[in-house]
Each structure stands twice: as C-alpha cells, then as structure tokens.
C-alpha cells in the first residue's frame, strides 16, 4: 500500500495536477458559497470542458469542485445563516448562533480543521478499503451486478428525505429515460421519436444541467429576494483551548460516522451531517447548549459531511456505481475520458486511481490554507446579485452542453428537462433519484438480460447465487425501512431534529 | 401531515403515470421477446408498467392522505424566457455565430429576473459575452466562428 500511496503522491504533486486541484477547490468553494449554484450543476457544466484535458487532471479538478463545495457551503451557513449546500444546513444552527455571539472565527476554524482531519482520515480509509473491494468486485457476474444496482437504487431512497413513493417513481422515470436510444443487444432504436440525435441516447449532461441547473434557477426566481450581504468582520479566528477540548470528540466521531455513511448510496453526506449532530447532542452532558452556539454542533457535522464526501468515491472507484448525482457525473467524466469506472481502474490506471486519492488529501490541505485567510473574499462574493449570476449559469450551460457533441439538440433537451424537473420538484419530488436511475438504468437492463441469457431464462439465479441473494435481501430490507411509517417517522426526526 | 387532498401529489402522480403509459405504449411497438431472450421492448415495458402503478399510487395517496407541500408562485415569464433563450441559442449558434447567439441568449435570460433593470440586463449580457469568448474561444479553443454565415459577407 505504501508503494501505491507513493505513486499517488508523486502523481498528485506534479505541478499541473496541483494546479488543477487548486482550480477545482477554488471553484468548488465559490459554488459552495453561492446559494443557488451547487456542485452538481457546476460539474455538469464543466464536464464538456474537461474533454480537452488529460484524464488525471480532469478528474482531480472535478473531485476538487465536489469536496471544495462542502467547505464553501459551511462558510455561508455560519456567517449569514444561508447554507450553500444541503449538507451544511445543520451547521447553520449552531454555527450562525456562534457568529451572532461574535464567535464566527472559532466556528469557521472548527469547521475547517474538523473537515481537514476528516478528509485526511477518509483518504486513508479510501486507500485501505478500495483495493480489496475492487478485487472482490472483479468476481462479480451479471447477476451480482444486477442485484447491486437494485440495492444501490433502493438504498438511495431509504437515505433520502421526502416521500419514498415519489423517490421510487423518480428512479423508474430515470431508468426509462435511460432506455432511450439504441438497444444494446439488437441495435433497435427505441423511443427516439424519429430523431437521429436520440440514437445514441439522451445526453446525460443535458439531463443533469436541466434538472439541477435550470430547474434550480426557476425555483430561485419564484421569490427573488435581495440577499443581505452585510457581514461582520471576522476576527479572532483561532479557537480557545476550551474550544479545542470540546471539539476533539465530536470531530473524531463525526469522521467515523461520515466515513461509514458516505459509502452508502443516496444523500450519504447530508444524512451524515444530520446524524452526527443528533449523536453529539445526545452524548453531550450539556445538550441545552445545542442550538445556542455550541461549537460541537459545528465541528461534528462538518467533519461528518467532509468524510462522507470523500468515502463516497469508494463505490465509484471500486464498483463503478455512483452513490449520488455528483458521483454519477464523475462516471460521465470517466467515460468522456475513455475510461470505464469500475474494479479495473485500480489495476489498469494505477496512477489515476492513487493520484486521485492523494489529490484529495492535497486538496483538503489547500482548502484549509486557502479558506481561513480568504474568508473575507468569499463573503464578498455574496454581494454579487443573483440577477448577474443565473444568466451566467444558463449561458455556460448552453455552451457547455453544445460543445459536448456540437449538436443543438442537446441544448433543447436542457430546456425540456429544466421544465420537467421544475414541475416535479414543485410537486415535492427530489431530483437526485431521477439522475441515479438514468445513469444506472442501462446497467440494470444490460445485466438483467445478460444474467438471464447465461442462466437460460431461469430467474432463480438472482436468489441462488449467494452474493446476489444477500444484496437483494438488503434491498428488500431498505425498501421496507423506507416505506414503513414508524421507521419513516424516526428518519424524519433525524433530518428535522429540533431547531 | 394531516389527512387531506394534495394537488401537488395528484399532479406528480399524473405526470409519472402519463410518462409511464407513453413508454408502455411505445414499448409494445418493439419486439418483446421472452424472459430468456428479452427483446428491445421487454425491459421498458416492465419499468413503464411499474411507473404507471407508482404514479397511480401517488395519485390515490394524494387524494386521501397527501403530503402538505407549499406551492408558492410559478415564475411563468422566467420559464418562458429561459426556454426561448435556450432554443434561440440552439437555432442561431451556427448561423449567426458565437457572439450574437451568446449575447441574445444572455439578454433573454437576464430578463427572466423580475427585478432586473434593462440597462443592467444589457450590461450583464455584454459582460457575459466577453467572458464566454475569453473562456471558450480564446481559452478552450472551441472551434466556433464569432460571426456566422448570416452576418458575414
């Protein structure tokens, strides 16, 4: 493993890669700070651009955007009670309270240091657990893959918030949209409505940009408010001795919880931050301080969501399965570069695999070094009015989508999915399961059909092969958990907590 | 969550059921095959059927025990303008060229905001056009003419 890490560090420390890592985390922090633009839309927009880069810097940069956004989201949550990212929502509870008491500095420092610790540990977790998992995955046949995808899709509902029925429907819709285009086995064009452009299937970037970019903009335009950009000067960054003593435990526990939950499909990092907050509150000898500026309430969720952001790369790099939409976009990025994400990456592209992992640690270091001194700058970015910002998103999305295959059709698809996505979000449907279904749908169909051909049409193959059976049993369990009302209520509690 | 009718639920269910039904009908036009050798229509037919059932389930739930969802205003004008902007971009990029296509798209999009003043919108559009040219044409070497055949003589 040391050899591998050395290879990774050597790759990641090449000047070009460090620069792209820096670019990624800076961009990520920026979109994390700005409410209304998330990492999903940003990565979707930048995906076509990465086409012109080498695979390693491209992936390092995209990964940087993702975990950089987790950092940026917490900054605004603390300073102005506006979580830029859903995973930072819980940070705002105590973080903003601390800021109001004039302790914004220690809150920001606790978030940054906690995140850095979590990022470092999670990187090691990734380096230790990914290779054996990838080896195990190499033994997987089509039956196992099918069951694994089913589990992944179902589990994403169990962990997400909101109605399970709607999330299931969103997945099914995504899977159906994924069937558009030529059938893999017979070459028959399906659901193309006679449009040649659809033979290759709907473009993933169009769907992602529409659902996460345009739909989100429409959502924000419902109620245009002028943001209060007034922020007090941040002084006294360094936490006191007492603060340090308080946050050690929460940071360590948050990291553990986050590393674990991050691997699971669905909004693992969101759940991780909420769950770790509840845990700390329950363990605390002074739970009444929570909600009134307890530094533990900042350190724990921030550590947890950063750890989860890191370990959510495990299923992607070892199984080729995305844990959530951003990872689905990363799959797109791998494919754009001509690499099939999955268990083979580690052997066929060791420099890429280990370089990516090592770059995450470097990226976390850069984030601490950059963000604490530059907090003033990030805050000033909030003064940019939304009216300037959203036209930029639309224009960059249009150019980016077009440049993917120089086809106007993809741009029209953005408009269609923007409107459809907006309608569905308005009706209380979360967009993430749709994108997961869309990405995983073709895999689901391919492995289902192949498994049945190999077993000569005997569907029992999914239950007689032990690994497949276990995975399906887990999927059924996850389904029951997400539908049963009693357990659902418990789950809502974790998300709502008391504020 | 009190027991009551929920229009968003019913609408969501109807959208799901409608799209599912469309896929089911279209799937029947393809060879279905057998479970052993599934044809192109088999898998979408099954998933489409599932979506119809889920959609109907959501409608029923919306009628008896719907989720309380805050509806809020719908920015119709913004939606229309953004769709028009994207379609305009797709139609004119090749013919009018990068610069005019981006400028008009940005301008149309900027007006999707209810609060923006015309002067600001023009400034935003101009600034965005400049930035796009720098990033995409100069920086990333995207092979698109600044002015297309419609505007070059």
XYZ file of C-alpha atoms in Angstrom:
652
model
C 0.000 0.000 0.000
C 2.889 2.364 0.734
C 4.184 1.934 -2.807
C 0.771 2.807 -4.089
C 0.436 5.860 -1.926
C 3.893 6.950 -3.039
C 2.797 6.610 -6.656
C -0.336 8.566 -5.852
C 1.531 11.377 -4.110
C 4.060 11.534 -6.893
C 1.262 11.864 -9.452
C -0.753 14.315 -7.424
C 2.251 16.522 -6.687
C 3.031 17.097 -10.346
C 2.717 20.807 -10.910
C -0.082 20.507 -13.470
C -2.140 18.292 -11.201
C -1.657 20.533 -8.172
C -2.797 23.498 -10.240
C -5.957 21.731 -11.410
C -6.603 20.564 -7.889
C -6.292 24.179 -6.748
C -8.578 25.347 -9.535
C -11.092 22.675 -8.567
C -11.194 23.508 -4.870
C -11.367 27.254 -5.532
C -14.252 26.797 -7.965
C -15.863 24.367 -5.571
C -15.603 26.768 -2.656
C -17.087 29.510 -4.826
C -20.128 27.484 -5.839
C -20.465 26.209 -2.298
C -20.544 29.770 -1.018
C -23.038 30.973 -3.590
C -26.531 29.716 -2.861
C -28.378 28.659 -5.980
C -25.425 27.015 -7.681
C -24.433 23.609 -6.437
C -21.573 21.309 -7.319
C -23.905 19.123 -9.381
C -24.787 21.851 -11.852
C -21.216 23.153 -11.904
C -19.671 19.790 -12.619
C -22.307 19.106 -15.261
C -21.452 22.383 -16.964
C -17.724 21.819 -16.782
C -17.889 18.199 -17.910
C -17.726 19.028 -21.618
C -14.764 21.318 -20.991
C -12.741 18.577 -19.327
C -12.811 16.767 -22.625
C -9.770 18.746 -23.694
C -7.785 17.854 -20.560
C -5.800 14.741 -19.742
C -7.794 12.232 -17.645
C -5.862 12.696 -14.394
C -6.029 16.493 -14.099
C -9.637 16.471 -15.311
C -10.799 14.061 -12.628
C -8.686 15.714 -9.937
C -10.289 19.050 -10.748
C -13.856 17.698 -10.765
C -13.308 15.904 -7.470
C -11.917 19.145 -6.048
C -15.078 21.009 -7.012
C -17.133 18.463 -5.140
C -15.370 18.458 -1.805
C -14.485 22.146 -2.120
C -18.211 22.865 -2.251
C -18.694 21.091 1.068
C -16.269 23.597 2.594
C -17.770 26.640 0.943
C -21.284 25.671 1.973
C -20.377 25.798 5.627
C -18.842 29.258 5.395
C -22.091 30.933 4.389
C -24.076 28.735 6.741
C -22.059 30.110 9.642
C -21.719 33.715 8.585
C -25.137 34.542 7.202
C -27.281 31.533 8.047
C -27.539 30.578 4.365
C -26.306 27.053 3.816
C -24.879 26.986 0.299
C -25.144 23.206 0.360
C -27.823 20.968 1.813
C -25.243 19.162 3.915
C -24.358 22.434 5.634
C -27.939 23.093 6.727
C -27.351 21.623 10.151
C -24.105 23.569 10.563
C -26.096 26.781 10.342
C -27.998 26.010 13.560
C -25.109 26.449 15.960
C -22.628 27.999 13.564
C -24.708 31.050 12.870
C -25.576 31.372 16.516
C -21.861 31.462 17.291
C -21.387 34.139 14.640
C -24.095 36.231 16.242
C -22.273 35.968 19.526
C -19.154 37.299 17.815
C -17.509 33.887 17.673
C -17.643 33.425 13.888
C -13.868 32.944 13.777
C -13.719 29.912 16.057
C -16.783 28.440 14.295
C -15.126 28.737 10.892
C -11.868 27.375 12.237
C -13.625 24.439 13.891
C -15.384 23.655 10.620
C -12.181 23.901 8.602
C -9.964 21.955 10.982
C -12.628 19.321 11.551
C -13.064 18.958 7.807
C -9.344 18.674 7.271
C -8.997 15.971 9.896
C -11.994 14.136 8.424
C -10.659 14.476 4.910
C -7.294 13.058 5.926
C -8.785 10.066 7.725
C -11.282 9.400 4.937
C -8.499 9.450 2.374
C -6.724 6.720 4.322
C -9.998 4.789 4.617
C -10.355 5.037 0.861
C -6.790 3.842 0.283
C -7.206 0.881 2.647
C -10.657 -0.357 1.667
C -10.912 0.395 -2.034
C -8.379 -2.166 -3.343
C -9.839 -5.259 -1.607
C -13.345 -4.178 -2.594
C -12.261 -3.785 -6.188
C -10.719 -7.270 -6.102
C -13.954 -8.693 -4.751
C -15.930 -6.852 -7.394
C -13.881 -8.475 -10.144
C -15.514 -11.783 -9.201
C -18.971 -10.318 -9.748
C -21.083 -11.763 -12.522
C -24.086 -10.174 -14.158
C -26.483 -11.493 -11.522
C -24.464 -9.859 -8.744
C -24.195 -6.606 -10.650
C -27.911 -6.519 -11.261
C -28.636 -7.050 -7.581
C -26.030 -4.500 -6.617
C -27.611 -1.856 -8.836
C -31.039 -2.684 -7.419
C -29.641 -2.289 -3.918
C -27.971 0.977 -4.832
C -31.167 2.430 -6.250
C -33.371 1.295 -3.384
C -30.911 2.388 -0.722
C -30.798 5.853 -2.219
C -34.483 6.174 -1.282
C -34.037 4.900 2.228
C -31.434 7.556 2.904
C -33.049 10.462 1.111
C -35.634 12.721 2.650
C -39.183 13.102 1.457
C -41.758 10.677 0.108
C -40.429 7.198 -0.645
C -43.155 6.564 -3.219
C -42.175 9.631 -5.207
C -38.493 8.787 -4.968
C -39.255 5.309 -6.356
C -41.215 6.865 -9.196
C -38.344 9.246 -9.931
C -35.981 6.283 -10.142
C -38.318 4.437 -12.511
C -38.634 7.564 -14.642
C -34.854 7.895 -14.732
C -34.435 4.255 -15.730
C -36.989 4.711 -18.535
C -35.237 7.823 -19.828
C -32.058 5.769 -19.802
C -33.592 3.274 -22.223
C -33.918 5.905 -24.942
C -31.541 5.158 -27.796
C -30.271 2.054 -29.486
C -30.885 -1.211 -27.711
C -27.514 -2.674 -26.705
C -28.283 -6.217 -27.852
C -30.277 -5.727 -31.028
C -29.374 -2.217 -32.096
C -33.044 -1.309 -32.453
C -33.516 2.417 -31.881
C -36.004 2.879 -29.039
C -38.205 5.865 -28.165
C -36.265 8.135 -30.495
C -39.417 9.745 -31.952
C -37.633 9.533 -35.269
C -34.875 11.915 -34.164
C -31.431 10.786 -35.299
C -29.897 12.694 -32.414
C -31.534 10.300 -29.975
C -29.992 7.127 -31.421
C -27.091 7.428 -29.007
C -29.478 8.069 -26.130
C -30.312 11.208 -24.210
C -27.234 13.085 -23.207
C -26.515 12.728 -19.560
C -25.179 16.282 -19.332
C -28.423 17.674 -20.769
C -30.474 15.844 -18.179
C -28.192 16.865 -15.307
C -27.915 20.509 -16.333
C -31.660 20.724 -16.926
C -32.742 19.110 -13.703
C -30.086 20.555 -11.426
C -29.271 23.822 -13.190
C -32.286 25.274 -14.971
C -34.902 23.832 -12.609
C -32.996 25.230 -9.650
C -32.842 28.669 -11.257
C -36.603 28.666 -11.798
C -37.018 27.683 -8.196
C -34.908 30.637 -7.111
C -36.737 33.050 -9.386
C -40.006 32.282 -7.611
C -39.068 34.590 -4.809
C -36.342 36.968 -5.699
C -35.023 38.500 -2.571
C -32.147 40.792 -2.126
C -29.579 38.974 -0.120
C -28.271 40.735 2.901
C -24.605 40.781 2.191
C -23.814 42.541 5.385
C -21.412 40.507 7.420
C -19.460 41.493 10.439
C -15.727 41.396 10.201
C -14.347 38.088 11.295
C -11.756 38.443 13.983
C -10.110 36.025 16.381
C -10.001 33.069 14.076
C -8.277 30.758 16.481
C -10.444 28.680 18.823
C -9.619 28.778 22.506
C -8.110 25.886 24.442
C -11.525 25.134 25.796
C -12.953 25.034 22.265
C -10.270 22.571 21.206
C -11.037 20.339 24.142
C -14.705 20.372 23.226
C -14.329 19.561 19.554
C -11.862 16.654 19.643
C -14.509 14.052 20.422
C -17.145 15.367 18.020
C -14.614 15.600 15.198
C -13.446 12.017 15.669
C -16.979 10.640 15.992
C -18.221 12.748 13.091
C -15.391 11.464 10.929
C -16.208 7.866 11.775
C -19.911 8.262 11.163
C -19.326 10.204 7.967
C -16.829 7.707 6.567
C -19.347 4.940 7.139
C -22.434 6.693 5.790
C -20.622 8.187 2.824
C -20.230 4.779 1.222
C -23.980 4.256 1.151
C -25.942 5.296 -1.903
C -28.127 8.357 -1.692
C -27.507 11.582 0.130
C -24.999 9.959 2.477
C -23.214 13.192 3.259
C -26.424 15.003 4.097
C -27.586 12.228 6.371
C -24.113 12.049 7.934
C -24.151 15.686 8.969
C -27.629 15.453 10.468
C -26.929 12.160 12.204
C -23.658 13.303 13.755
C -25.347 16.418 15.083
C -28.007 14.308 16.807
C -25.366 11.973 18.183
C -23.352 14.807 19.712
C -26.410 16.359 21.204
C -27.401 13.074 22.789
C -23.907 12.377 24.124
C -23.345 15.865 25.424
C -23.555 16.487 29.154
C -24.934 19.917 28.327
C -27.400 19.304 25.476
C -29.165 22.571 26.221
C -26.193 24.439 24.721
C -27.002 22.995 21.299
C -28.871 25.493 19.200
C -27.330 28.319 21.185
C -23.853 28.334 19.716
C -22.294 25.052 20.739
C -19.027 24.594 18.901
C -19.548 20.805 18.933
C -22.619 21.380 16.762
C -20.379 22.870 14.103
C -17.376 20.586 14.318
C -19.275 17.280 14.232
C -21.489 17.752 11.147
C -18.712 19.454 9.205
C -16.322 16.583 9.883
C -19.035 14.104 9.027
C -20.024 15.601 5.709
C -16.461 16.025 4.574
C -15.560 12.455 5.482
C -18.664 11.242 3.674
C -17.867 13.318 0.614
C -14.520 11.542 0.443
C -15.642 7.977 1.069
C -18.488 8.302 -1.420
C -15.750 7.781 -4.003
C -15.358 4.188 -2.801
C -18.351 2.670 -4.630
C -17.478 4.718 -7.701
C -13.859 3.652 -7.896
C -14.370 0.024 -6.943
C -17.751 -0.914 -8.417
C -18.377 1.789 -10.947
C -21.565 2.684 -9.103
C -22.351 6.275 -8.177
C -23.505 6.956 -4.627
C -25.229 10.201 -5.592
C -25.656 12.575 -8.542
C -22.216 14.150 -8.306
C -20.656 10.694 -8.467
C -22.917 9.932 -11.415
C -21.379 12.939 -13.118
C -17.930 11.623 -12.249
C -18.869 8.443 -14.120
C -19.696 10.668 -17.050
C -16.267 12.280 -16.676
C -14.520 8.890 -16.691
C -16.446 7.851 -19.783
C -15.682 11.114 -21.562
C -12.031 10.246 -20.971
C -12.494 6.766 -22.377
C -12.133 5.009 -19.025
C -14.819 2.663 -17.725
C -15.126 3.272 -13.999
C -15.163 0.061 -12.012
C -12.934 -2.546 -10.441
C -10.471 -2.463 -13.320
C -9.439 1.137 -12.868
C -7.143 0.335 -9.967
C -5.091 -2.153 -11.998
C -5.240 -0.583 -15.413
C -4.793 3.032 -14.327
C -2.913 2.892 -11.032
C -1.510 6.399 -11.466
C -5.003 7.772 -11.952
C -6.535 5.833 -9.087
C -3.891 6.625 -6.499
C -3.262 10.084 -7.883
C -6.934 10.939 -7.445
C -6.908 9.677 -3.869
C -3.716 11.533 -2.992
C -5.022 14.686 -4.640
C -7.977 14.672 -2.260
C -5.636 14.936 0.669
C -3.709 17.735 -1.027
C -6.985 19.400 -1.894
C -8.085 19.306 1.731
C -4.813 20.867 2.777
C -5.206 23.577 0.143
C -8.714 24.259 1.392
C -7.548 24.912 4.935
C -4.673 27.083 3.768
C -6.864 28.995 1.336
C -10.074 29.351 3.165
C -9.184 30.585 6.569
C -7.212 33.595 5.352
C -9.522 34.269 2.417
C -12.834 34.163 4.226
C -13.323 37.876 3.668
C -13.039 37.376 -0.071
C -15.582 34.564 -0.161
C -18.016 36.585 1.841
C -17.659 39.493 -0.525
C -18.691 37.167 -3.359
C -22.092 37.018 -1.751
C -22.591 40.615 -2.743
C -22.873 39.502 -6.373
C -26.569 39.807 -7.140
C -28.372 36.694 -8.304
C -29.559 38.564 -11.408
C -25.963 38.567 -12.653
C -25.323 35.029 -11.672
C -28.112 32.980 -13.142
C -27.736 34.251 -16.728
C -24.132 33.094 -16.479
C -25.275 29.631 -15.435
C -27.714 29.393 -18.339
C -25.213 30.678 -20.907
C -22.342 28.485 -19.726
C -24.699 25.517 -19.571
C -25.836 26.145 -23.144
C -22.289 26.492 -24.490
C -21.019 23.554 -22.464
C -23.816 21.228 -23.486
C -23.492 22.236 -27.111
C -19.741 21.697 -27.189
C -20.170 18.119 -25.970
C -21.112 16.860 -29.417
C -21.662 20.095 -31.356
C -25.340 19.426 -31.523
C -28.173 21.876 -30.858
C -30.443 19.005 -29.905
C -28.629 18.630 -26.580
C -29.353 22.286 -25.783
C -33.076 21.838 -26.471
C -33.014 18.808 -24.190
C -31.695 21.060 -21.392
C -34.799 23.244 -21.775
C -37.130 20.245 -21.743
C -35.555 18.708 -18.652
C -35.379 22.083 -16.963
C -39.143 22.491 -17.221
C -39.934 18.857 -16.409
C -37.524 18.913 -13.483
C -39.012 22.132 -12.178
C -42.550 20.719 -12.351
C -41.510 17.589 -10.483
C -39.516 19.450 -7.827
C -42.500 21.749 -7.356
C -44.644 18.666 -6.686
C -42.301 17.561 -3.931
C -40.078 15.126 -5.849
C -36.354 15.160 -5.179
C -34.363 15.248 -8.423
C -31.405 13.112 -7.299
C -33.055 9.655 -7.707
C -34.002 10.519 -11.277
C -30.400 11.098 -12.249
C -29.233 7.951 -10.453
C -31.893 5.940 -12.259
C -30.880 7.475 -15.542
C -27.222 6.556 -15.084
C -27.810 3.124 -13.618
C -30.767 2.154 -15.812
C -28.726 0.925 -18.767
C -26.511 -1.137 -16.414
C -29.623 -2.591 -14.816
C -31.048 -3.676 -18.150
C -27.760 -4.978 -19.522
C -27.007 -7.153 -16.513
C -30.583 -8.344 -16.143
C -30.695 -9.516 -19.715
C -27.223 -10.996 -19.687
C -27.805 -12.843 -16.414
C -30.988 -14.358 -17.783
C -29.335 -15.400 -21.029
C -26.494 -17.086 -19.122
C -28.922 -18.848 -16.785
C -31.118 -19.857 -19.725
C -34.033 -17.757 -18.580
C -34.018 -19.062 -15.037
C -34.803 -16.078 -12.815
C -33.857 -18.015 -9.688
C -30.216 -17.236 -10.477
C -30.615 -13.960 -8.595
C -31.540 -15.837 -5.425
C -29.340 -18.898 -5.662
C -26.061 -17.088 -6.092
C -25.157 -16.156 -2.524
C -23.767 -12.653 -3.044
C -26.648 -11.707 -5.293
C -29.154 -13.104 -2.783
C -27.631 -11.127 0.076
C -27.648 -7.921 -1.956
C -31.288 -8.402 -2.929
C -32.230 -9.189 0.669
C -30.569 -5.937 1.725
C -32.503 -4.118 -0.994
C -35.793 -5.547 0.285
C -34.779 -4.515 3.797
C -34.016 -0.991 2.622
C -37.359 -0.829 0.835
C -39.241 -1.934 3.941
C -37.353 0.575 6.050
C -38.175 3.443 3.728
C -41.873 2.586 3.410
C -42.799 1.555 6.957
C -44.433 4.558 8.614
C -42.992 4.024 12.088
C -39.428 3.887 10.886
C -40.063 6.714 8.474
C -41.082 8.961 11.290
C -37.895 8.136 13.117
C -35.972 9.007 9.972
C -37.719 12.336 9.621
C -36.682 13.047 13.178
C -33.049 12.632 12.311
C -33.461 15.105 9.484
C -35.626 17.606 11.254
C -34.057 17.457 14.687
C -35.229 20.257 16.860
C -34.345 23.738 15.990
C -49.079 15.530 7.638
C -52.825 15.685 8.106
C -55.256 13.658 6.065
C -56.215 15.782 3.139
C -56.123 16.201 -0.575
C -52.891 17.376 -2.056
C -52.879 18.859 -5.541
C -49.081 18.606 -5.989
C -49.270 14.888 -5.158
C -52.022 14.312 -7.684
C -50.147 16.299 -10.307
C -46.879 14.446 -9.681
C -48.685 11.099 -9.859
C -50.390 12.108 -13.088
C -47.066 13.147 -14.656
C -45.488 9.826 -13.671
C -48.458 7.752 -14.830
C -48.672 9.681 -18.099
C -44.996 9.305 -18.975
C -45.052 5.663 -17.865
C -48.059 4.976 -20.064
C -46.379 6.613 -23.054
C -43.367 4.323 -22.607
C -45.615 1.267 -22.188
C -47.500 2.021 -25.390
C -44.296 2.699 -27.302
C -42.659 -0.478 -25.925
C -45.468 -2.580 -27.363
C -44.329 -1.423 -30.791
C -40.956 -3.146 -30.312
C -40.197 -6.833 -30.254
C -40.855 -8.049 -26.724
C -39.070 -11.400 -26.795
C -39.120 -13.831 -23.904
C -37.582 -13.591 -20.453
C -34.777 -15.799 -21.739
C -34.042 -13.555 -24.685
C -35.560 -10.219 -23.967
C -36.269 -8.085 -26.966
C -35.810 -4.330 -27.001
C -39.345 -3.748 -25.713
C -39.355 -6.049 -22.702
C -37.432 -4.069 -20.106
C -39.011 -0.659 -20.837
C -42.449 -2.300 -20.824
C -41.891 -3.650 -17.320
C -40.360 -0.454 -15.944
C -43.042 1.643 -17.672
C -45.688 -0.548 -16.044
C -44.058 -0.045 -12.658
C -44.015 3.718 -13.204
C -47.716 3.744 -14.109
C -48.518 1.828 -10.932
C -46.367 4.123 -8.796
C -47.942 7.166 -10.419
C -51.443 5.877 -9.720
C -50.376 5.071 -6.176
C -49.198 8.646 -5.693
C -52.480 9.980 -7.105
C -54.506 7.819 -4.710
C -52.331 8.834 -1.790
C -52.716 12.451 -2.848
C -56.499 12.056 -2.729
C -56.686 10.566 0.752
C -53.512 11.409 2.643
C -51.472 13.872 0.660
C -48.236 15.488 1.619
C -48.576 19.092 2.606
C -46.421 20.925 0.093
C -46.000 24.651 -0.011
C -46.869 25.621 -3.545
C -45.810 29.246 -3.927
C -45.777 31.279 -7.123
C -44.752 29.892 -10.506
C -42.416 32.165 -12.477
C -44.116 31.596 -15.841
C -42.418 34.502 -17.555
C -38.974 33.375 -16.393
C -39.649 29.844 -17.560
C -40.779 31.009 -20.984
C -37.814 33.354 -21.385
C -35.245 30.748 -20.391
C -36.749 28.159 -22.732
C -36.841 30.696 -25.565
C -33.247 31.692 -24.783
C -32.036 28.086 -24.989
C -33.941 27.400 -28.204
C -32.627 30.629 -29.695
C -29.101 29.598 -28.777
C -29.517 26.213 -30.442
C -31.003 27.713 -33.590
C -28.621 30.599 -34.152
C -25.239 29.476 -32.834
C -24.152 28.009 -36.157
C -25.808 30.545 -38.388
C -25.413 33.877 -36.636
C -22.207 32.965 -34.840
C -20.994 32.687 -31.269
C -21.013 36.364 -30.325
C -24.581 37.319 -31.283
C -26.015 33.977 -30.144
C -24.439 34.243 -26.706
C -25.334 37.909 -26.323
C -29.016 37.474 -27.150
C -29.261 34.300 -25.062
C -27.735 36.099 -22.094
C -30.019 39.097 -22.599
C -33.175 36.975 -22.806
C -32.112 35.020 -19.745
C -31.328 38.152 -17.769
C -34.879 39.382 -18.358
C -36.138 36.217 -16.708
C -35.497 38.096 -13.499
C -38.455 40.221 -12.436
C -36.231 42.717 -10.717
C -33.563 43.450 -13.277
C -33.426 46.867 -14.945
C -32.983 46.958 -18.752
C -29.636 48.758 -18.516
C -28.313 46.225 -16.039
C -29.544 43.385 -18.243
C -27.648 44.726 -21.258
C -24.526 45.167 -19.142
C -24.790 41.663 -17.731
C -25.276 40.244 -21.233
C -22.332 42.184 -22.623
C -20.080 41.150 -19.752
C -21.113 37.526 -20.081
C -20.492 37.555 -23.819
C -16.997 38.891 -23.253
C -16.304 36.310 -20.567
C -17.632 33.476 -22.717
C -15.439 34.488 -25.628
C -12.398 34.628 -23.368
C -13.133 31.289 -21.695
C -14.442 29.214 -24.577
C -12.978 30.664 -27.771
C -9.653 32.073 -26.562
C -9.026 29.776 -23.606
C -10.518 26.442 -24.610
C -10.137 26.914 -28.354
C -13.694 25.929 -29.124
C -13.999 25.853 -32.904
C -16.921 28.177 -33.434
C -16.916 31.346 -35.539
C -17.621 34.606 -33.701
C -19.841 35.680 -36.577
C -21.633 33.082 -38.664
C -22.752 32.994 -42.308
C -25.777 35.191 -41.560
C -23.559 38.065 -40.560
C -20.502 37.703 -42.740
C -20.497 38.906 -46.280
